[in-house]
Amino acid sequence: MASVCFLGCGNLGTAILVGYLKATSSRGAVSACVTSPSSVQRILSILESEVPMEVSTVSVTCETQEIERCIASSQVIILGCKPQVLPAVGAQFRALFTEAHTVVSLLAGVKLAKLFETVGVENIVRAMPNTPAMVGAGMTALCGQFGPFKKSILKIFESCGKVLEIDESKFDAVTAVSGSGPAYVYMFIEALTEGGVRMGLPYATSLELASQTVLGAATMVGGTQNPAVLKAQVMSPAGTTIAGVATLEDHGLRAAVMNAVKAAADRSAELGK
Ligand SMILES: NC(=O)c1ccc[n+]([C@@H]2O[C@H](COP(=O)([O-])OP(=O)(O)OC[C@H]3O[C@@H](n4cnc5c(N)ncnc54)[C@H](OP(=O)(O)O)[C@@H]3O)[C@@H](O)[C@H]2O)c1
C-alpha cells in the first residue's frame, strides 16, 4: 500500500482518513496536514475516539517543515482543502510535488486541467465523494490518471463506501446526483417526518420511522434493482400507498427532483468555468 498524506484534512478528509485507518491494518505511512494547532487537536481527538490503536501511527501536523517532510515522503497526496485556497496551497507546495506522486483532489468543481496547472504532476485523480462517507456509506466517483497507486487509491475510497470510475465529462451530473443528493434526501426525510407529526406522531418517533424507511428502501434498491418494480410491490389496488403516490404525482415530486438535479449540474458547470 502507498504512503498517504492528507494535505488539508477537515470534515471530509478526516472522515476518509478514519474510514481508511479502520479498514486497513497493513498499509504505508499516513499523515494529515492542516493549518492550525486546534485542527491538529481536533483530528487527534477524533482518532483517539474512533481508532485509538492507530493514533500513534499517524503524523498529524500544522508545522510547515513537517508538512513538507510528509509531502516529500508520501506517494499519494489527498488534497482536502477548499477550492478557494487551492492557488495558495499550489504556490506553497508545488515545488515539492514530483512525478513520483499521485495527487488525488477532493475539491468540488475543480477540473483535472486546473489541478494539473496548479500542482504540475501527470498523475492526478479527481474524486467526488459525499458526506455519508462519514458513516462508511459514501459514494465516490473517481476519474483521471492513477499512476502506479490505483490499488491504494481505490482502497482509500472503498473504505468509506462505494466507488465508481466515471469519465470527467460526467462530473457535473455526478455532483448533482451523489454529491448534492444527500441534501435532497434529508429534505425528503424531514418532510416524511413532519407528515407523521401532522398526523399525530411525536417528532422523535416519526423521525425514526422516516429515516429507517429511507435506509431500508435504499438497501432494497441496492444500486441495481429497478425502484419502479419495488414501488409496485408496495401498492395494493385501491390501497393506502397508491393514494399517497397519486398525491405526490399531483404535486410533481418527480419533475421537481429531476429539475433539482439539472439546476445543480448547471451550477456545477458554471462554477467549473
Ligand atoms: N462536504 C461535502 O459534502 C463535499 C463533497 C464533495 C467534495 N467536497 C470537497 O472536499 C473538500 C474539503 O471539504 P471539507 O468540508 O472537508 O472542508 P473543511 O472542513 O473546511 O476542510 C478544509 C481543510 O483544508 C485545510 N487547509 C486550508 N488551507 C490550507 C493550506 N494552505 N494548506 C493545507 N491545508 C489547508 C484546513 O485546515 P484547518 O483545519 O487548519 O483549517 C482544513 O483541514 C472541499 O474542496 C470540498 O469542495 C466536499
Short mmCIF file of C-alpha atoms and ligand atoms in Angstrom, two decimals:
data_model
loop_
_atom_site.label_atom_id
_atom_site.label_comp_id
_atom_site.label_asym_id
_atom_site.label_seq_id
_atom_site.Cartn_x
_atom_site.Cartn_y
_atom_site.Cartn_z
CA MET A 1 0.00 0.00 0.00
CA ALA A 2 1.19 3.52 -0.82
CA SER A 3 2.16 6.09 1.80
CA VAL A 4 -0.56 8.72 2.00
CA CYS A 5 -0.59 12.40 3.01
CA PHE A 6 -3.91 14.22 3.58
CA LEU A 7 -2.96 17.79 2.65
CA GLY A 8 -5.89 19.67 4.19
CA CYS A 9 -7.88 17.39 6.47
CA GLY A 10 -11.20 18.93 7.53
CA ASN A 11 -14.64 17.30 7.74
CA LEU A 12 -14.41 15.19 4.63
CA GLY A 13 -10.66 14.46 4.81
CA THR A 14 -10.97 13.30 8.43
CA ALA A 15 -13.94 11.04 7.55
CA ILE A 16 -11.91 9.41 4.77
CA LEU A 17 -8.81 9.16 6.99
CA VAL A 18 -10.80 7.42 9.77
CA GLY A 19 -12.50 5.06 7.28
CA TYR A 20 -9.12 4.17 5.77
CA LEU A 21 -7.48 3.53 9.17
CA LYS A 22 -10.40 1.34 10.26
CA ALA A 23 -10.34 -0.70 7.04
CA THR A 24 -6.62 -1.30 6.54
CA SER A 25 -4.15 -2.69 9.02
CA SER A 26 -1.28 -3.27 6.58
CA ARG A 27 -0.53 0.00 4.81
CA GLY A 28 2.18 2.59 4.17
CA ALA A 29 2.76 5.68 6.34
CA VAL A 30 -0.21 8.04 6.81
CA SER A 31 -0.07 11.76 7.62
CA ALA A 32 -2.61 14.59 8.00
CA CYS A 33 -1.57 18.22 7.43
CA VAL A 34 -3.63 21.25 8.49
CA THR A 35 -3.06 24.91 9.25
CA SER A 36 -3.69 25.33 12.98
CA PRO A 37 -2.88 23.61 16.31
CA SER A 38 -6.61 23.47 17.08
CA SER A 39 -7.19 21.40 13.93
CA VAL A 40 -4.35 19.07 14.95
CA GLN A 41 -6.08 18.62 18.31
CA ARG A 42 -9.46 18.07 16.63
CA ILE A 43 -8.06 15.30 14.40
CA LEU A 44 -6.13 13.66 17.26
CA SER A 45 -9.21 13.55 19.47
CA ILE A 46 -11.32 12.03 16.65
CA LEU A 47 -8.60 9.41 16.07
CA GLU A 48 -8.43 8.79 19.83
CA SER A 49 -12.15 8.03 19.99
CA GLU A 50 -12.59 6.28 16.62
CA VAL A 51 -9.32 4.35 16.13
CA PRO A 52 -7.37 4.53 19.43
CA MET A 53 -4.88 1.82 18.39
CA GLU A 54 -3.90 3.87 15.35
CA VAL A 55 -3.31 7.31 16.90
CA SER A 56 0.44 6.83 17.23
CA THR A 57 0.75 5.56 13.63
CA VAL A 58 -0.46 8.82 12.02
CA SER A 59 1.61 12.04 11.81
CA VAL A 60 -0.76 14.95 12.36
CA THR A 61 0.86 18.35 11.92
CA CYS A 62 0.45 22.05 11.17
CA GLU A 63 4.19 22.85 11.11
CA THR A 64 5.40 23.89 7.66
CA GLN A 65 8.66 21.91 7.81
CA GLU A 66 6.85 18.78 8.94
CA ILE A 67 4.17 19.23 6.23
CA GLU A 68 6.96 19.48 3.66
CA ARG A 69 8.54 16.30 5.03
CA CYS A 70 5.16 14.49 4.88
CA ILE A 71 4.61 15.52 1.25
CA ALA A 72 8.14 14.56 0.20
CA SER A 73 7.93 11.15 1.88
CA SER A 74 4.43 10.24 0.61
CA GLN A 75 3.37 8.63 -2.65
CA VAL A 76 -0.31 9.63 -2.69
CA ILE A 77 -1.31 13.19 -1.73
CA ILE A 78 -5.02 13.65 -0.94
CA LEU A 79 -5.82 17.34 -1.45
CA GLY A 80 -8.61 18.12 1.03
CA CYS A 81 -8.59 21.92 1.19
CA LYS A 82 -11.42 24.18 -0.06
CA PRO A 83 -11.27 25.18 -3.75
CA GLN A 84 -10.73 28.87 -2.80
CA VAL A 85 -7.37 28.10 -1.14
CA LEU A 86 -6.07 25.85 -3.95
CA PRO A 87 -3.95 28.64 -5.53
CA ALA A 88 -2.28 29.34 -2.15
CA VAL A 89 -1.69 25.63 -1.47
CA GLY A 90 -0.26 25.24 -5.01
CA ALA A 91 2.05 28.25 -4.56
CA GLN A 92 3.26 26.96 -1.20
CA PHE A 93 3.86 23.29 -2.04
CA ARG A 94 4.14 22.89 -5.84
CA ALA A 95 7.94 22.68 -5.75
CA LEU A 96 7.66 19.57 -3.55
CA PHE A 97 5.42 17.60 -5.94
CA THR A 98 7.27 15.24 -8.27
CA GLU A 99 6.34 12.67 -10.91
CA ALA A 100 6.67 10.05 -8.15
CA HIS A 101 3.46 11.46 -6.59
CA THR A 102 -0.16 10.85 -7.46
CA VAL A 103 -2.32 13.77 -6.35
CA VAL A 104 -5.96 12.96 -5.52
CA SER A 105 -8.22 16.01 -5.29
CA LEU A 106 -11.43 16.11 -3.23
CA LEU A 107 -12.13 19.66 -4.42
CA ALA A 108 -15.66 20.06 -5.76
CA GLY A 109 -15.83 21.53 -9.26
CA VAL A 110 -12.07 21.81 -9.87
CA LYS A 111 -11.19 20.14 -13.17
CA LEU A 112 -8.21 17.90 -13.88
CA ALA A 113 -6.74 20.53 -16.24
CA LYS A 114 -6.84 23.19 -13.49
CA LEU A 115 -5.33 20.76 -10.99
CA PHE A 116 -2.52 19.98 -13.46
CA GLU A 117 -1.82 23.71 -13.85
CA THR A 118 -1.65 24.06 -10.06
CA VAL A 119 0.32 21.02 -8.95
CA GLY A 120 2.25 20.29 -12.16
CA VAL A 121 2.32 16.48 -12.00
CA GLU A 122 0.96 13.99 -14.56
CA ASN A 123 -0.77 11.58 -12.21
CA ILE A 124 -3.84 13.39 -10.92
CA VAL A 125 -7.15 11.86 -9.83
CA ARG A 126 -10.32 13.83 -9.23
CA ALA A 127 -12.66 12.43 -6.59
CA MET A 128 -16.26 13.39 -5.87
CA PRO A 129 -17.17 11.80 -2.54
CA ASN A 130 -20.23 12.65 -0.46
CA THR A 131 -20.78 13.22 3.26
CA PRO A 132 -22.20 9.73 4.05
CA ALA A 133 -18.51 8.74 3.74
CA MET A 134 -18.51 9.84 7.41
CA VAL A 135 -20.56 6.74 8.32
CA GLY A 136 -18.91 4.37 5.84
CA ALA A 137 -21.81 4.68 3.38
CA GLY A 138 -20.33 7.21 0.96
CA MET A 139 -20.49 7.21 -2.83
CA THR A 140 -17.29 8.34 -4.54
CA ALA A 141 -16.78 8.92 -8.26
CA LEU A 142 -13.18 8.92 -9.49
CA CYS A 143 -11.58 9.98 -12.77
CA GLY A 144 -8.10 10.80 -14.01
CA GLN A 145 -4.67 9.23 -14.21
CA PHE A 146 -3.89 6.96 -11.24
CA GLY A 147 -0.22 6.19 -11.95
CA PRO A 148 1.18 3.19 -10.07
CA PHE A 149 -1.06 3.60 -6.98
CA LYS A 150 -4.50 2.73 -8.32
CA LYS A 151 -5.00 -0.16 -5.88
CA SER A 152 -4.18 2.04 -2.89
CA ILE A 153 -6.39 4.89 -4.09
CA LEU A 154 -9.36 2.57 -4.65
CA LYS A 155 -8.78 1.06 -1.19
CA ILE A 156 -8.85 4.53 0.44
CA PHE A 157 -12.28 5.38 -1.00
CA GLU A 158 -13.72 1.86 -0.77
CA SER A 159 -13.01 2.03 2.96
CA CYS A 160 -15.79 4.65 3.27
CA GLY A 161 -18.38 3.35 0.85
CA LYS A 162 -18.83 2.56 -2.83
CA VAL A 163 -16.58 3.72 -5.67
CA LEU A 164 -17.26 4.17 -9.39
CA GLU A 165 -14.87 5.30 -12.09
CA ILE A 166 -16.72 7.82 -14.25
CA ASP A 167 -15.43 10.00 -17.09
CA GLU A 168 -14.72 13.61 -16.12
CA SER A 169 -17.21 14.86 -18.73
CA LYS A 170 -19.97 13.42 -16.49
CA PHE A 171 -18.76 15.00 -13.24
CA ASP A 172 -21.29 17.85 -13.20
CA ALA A 173 -24.05 15.22 -13.31
CA VAL A 174 -22.29 13.15 -10.64
CA THR A 175 -22.00 16.25 -8.44
CA ALA A 176 -25.72 16.92 -8.87
CA VAL A 177 -26.81 13.34 -8.08
CA SER A 178 -24.50 11.90 -5.40
CA GLY A 179 -22.57 15.00 -4.26
CA SER A 180 -25.64 17.19 -3.60
CA GLY A 181 -28.05 14.24 -3.31
CA PRO A 182 -27.79 13.75 0.46
CA ALA A 183 -29.37 17.22 0.91
CA TYR A 184 -32.39 16.26 -1.24
CA VAL A 185 -32.80 13.03 0.72
CA TYR A 186 -32.58 14.91 4.05
CA MET A 187 -35.38 17.17 2.79
CA PHE A 188 -37.47 14.11 1.97
CA ILE A 189 -36.83 12.59 5.42
CA GLU A 190 -37.73 15.92 7.02
CA ALA A 191 -40.97 16.13 5.04
CA LEU A 192 -41.92 12.50 5.74
CA THR A 193 -41.25 13.10 9.44
CA GLU A 194 -43.35 16.27 9.53
CA GLY A 195 -46.15 14.46 7.69
CA GLY A 196 -46.16 11.95 10.56
CA VAL A 197 -46.20 14.77 13.12
CA ARG A 198 -49.14 16.31 11.25
CA MET A 199 -50.98 13.03 11.66
CA GLY A 200 -50.29 12.91 15.41
CA LEU A 201 -46.93 11.15 15.88
CA PRO A 202 -44.31 12.55 18.29
CA TYR A 203 -41.41 14.09 16.27
CA ALA A 204 -38.76 11.62 17.51
CA THR A 205 -40.96 8.61 16.70
CA SER A 206 -41.83 9.96 13.27
CA LEU A 207 -38.16 10.73 12.51
CA GLU A 208 -37.15 7.19 13.43
CA LEU A 209 -39.92 5.73 11.25
CA ALA A 210 -38.99 8.01 8.33
CA SER A 211 -35.20 7.59 8.45
CA GLN A 212 -35.30 3.81 8.86
CA THR A 213 -37.78 3.64 5.96
CA VAL A 214 -35.41 5.58 3.68
CA LEU A 215 -32.47 3.43 4.79
CA GLY A 216 -34.46 0.23 4.20
CA ALA A 217 -35.77 1.35 0.81
CA ALA A 218 -32.26 2.38 -0.33
CA THR A 219 -30.95 -1.01 0.83
CA MET A 220 -33.71 -2.77 -1.17
CA VAL A 221 -32.72 -0.82 -4.30
CA GLY A 222 -29.04 -1.59 -3.59
CA GLY A 223 -27.85 0.36 -6.62
CA THR A 224 -29.23 -2.21 -9.08
CA GLN A 225 -32.91 -3.03 -8.52
CA ASN A 226 -35.49 -1.11 -10.50
CA PRO A 227 -37.26 1.18 -8.00
CA ALA A 228 -40.43 1.18 -10.13
CA VAL A 229 -40.76 -2.59 -9.62
CA LEU A 230 -40.17 -2.26 -5.87
CA LYS A 231 -42.70 0.57 -5.70
CA ALA A 232 -45.32 -1.58 -7.45
CA GLN A 233 -44.80 -4.27 -4.75
CA VAL A 234 -45.86 -1.77 -2.04
CA MET A 235 -49.02 -0.59 -3.82
CA SER A 236 -52.16 -2.70 -3.37
CA PRO A 237 -55.08 -1.88 -5.68
CA ALA A 238 -57.13 1.00 -4.27
CA GLY A 239 -54.95 0.89 -1.15
CA THR A 240 -53.24 3.47 1.05
CA THR A 241 -49.91 3.66 -0.82
CA ILE A 242 -51.39 4.42 -4.24
CA ALA A 243 -53.41 7.21 -2.59
CA GLY A 244 -50.15 8.75 -1.31
CA VAL A 245 -48.27 8.09 -4.57
CA ALA A 246 -51.04 9.75 -6.64
CA THR A 247 -50.80 12.83 -4.40
CA LEU A 248 -47.01 13.01 -4.89
CA GLU A 249 -47.58 12.76 -8.67
CA ASP A 250 -50.21 15.55 -8.49
CA HIS A 251 -47.62 17.76 -6.78
CA GLY A 252 -44.88 16.97 -9.30
CA LEU A 253 -42.40 15.24 -6.97
CA ARG A 254 -40.54 13.53 -9.82
CA ALA A 255 -40.33 16.63 -12.01
CA ALA A 256 -39.16 18.68 -9.01
CA VAL A 257 -36.33 16.22 -8.26
CA MET A 258 -35.26 15.95 -11.91
CA ASN A 259 -35.23 19.74 -12.19
CA ALA A 260 -33.21 20.00 -8.97
CA VAL A 261 -30.58 17.68 -10.46
CA LYS A 262 -30.45 19.79 -13.64
CA ALA A 263 -30.11 23.02 -11.63
CA ALA A 264 -27.29 21.56 -9.52
CA ALA A 265 -25.46 20.21 -12.60
CA ASP A 266 -25.83 23.58 -14.38
CA ARG A 267 -24.45 25.34 -11.30
CA SER A 268 -21.55 22.88 -11.10
CA ALA A 269 -20.71 23.58 -14.76
CA GLU A 270 -20.87 27.34 -14.12
CA LEU A 271 -18.57 27.08 -11.06
CA GLY A 272 -16.11 24.93 -13.02
CA LYS A 273 -15.55 27.64 -15.68
N1 LIG B 1 -18.52 18.30 2.29
C1 LIG B 1 -19.00 17.78 1.16
O1 LIG B 1 -20.16 17.39 1.00
C2 LIG B 1 -18.08 17.62 -0.01
C3 LIG B 1 -18.44 16.73 -1.02
C4 LIG B 1 -17.56 16.57 -2.08
C5 LIG B 1 -16.38 17.31 -2.11
N2 LIG B 1 -16.07 18.20 -1.11
C6 LIG B 1 -14.82 18.93 -1.19
O2 LIG B 1 -13.96 18.46 -0.16
C7 LIG B 1 -13.05 19.49 0.18
C8 LIG B 1 -12.96 19.57 1.68
O3 LIG B 1 -14.24 19.89 2.22
P1 LIG B 1 -14.44 19.92 3.81
O4 LIG B 1 -15.87 20.06 4.03
O5 LIG B 1 -13.69 18.76 4.42
O6 LIG B 1 -13.64 21.30 4.15
P2 LIG B 1 -13.05 21.80 5.53
O7 LIG B 1 -13.65 21.07 6.66
O8 LIG B 1 -13.08 23.29 5.51
O9 LIG B 1 -11.50 21.36 5.46
C9 LIG B 1 -10.54 22.04 4.70
C10 LIG B 1 -9.16 21.64 5.21
O10 LIG B 1 -8.17 22.33 4.42
C11 LIG B 1 -7.17 22.82 5.32
N3 LIG B 1 -6.43 23.93 4.71
C12 LIG B 1 -6.85 25.19 4.46
N4 LIG B 1 -5.85 25.92 3.92
C13 LIG B 1 -4.78 25.09 3.83
C14 LIG B 1 -3.44 25.26 3.40
N5 LIG B 1 -2.99 26.43 2.91
N6 LIG B 1 -2.59 24.19 3.46
C15 LIG B 1 -3.02 22.99 3.96
N7 LIG B 1 -4.29 22.78 4.39
C16 LIG B 1 -5.15 23.82 4.33
C17 LIG B 1 -7.94 23.23 6.56
O11 LIG B 1 -7.05 23.33 7.64
P3 LIG B 1 -7.60 23.76 9.11
O12 LIG B 1 -8.35 22.54 9.58
O13 LIG B 1 -6.39 24.01 9.91
O14 LIG B 1 -8.48 24.94 8.89
C18 LIG B 1 -8.91 22.04 6.68
O15 LIG B 1 -8.29 20.96 7.34
C19 LIG B 1 -13.57 20.77 -0.46
O16 LIG B 1 -12.70 21.11 -1.52
C20 LIG B 1 -14.93 20.42 -0.98
O17 LIG B 1 -15.18 21.06 -2.21
C21 LIG B 1 -16.89 18.34 -0.06
#
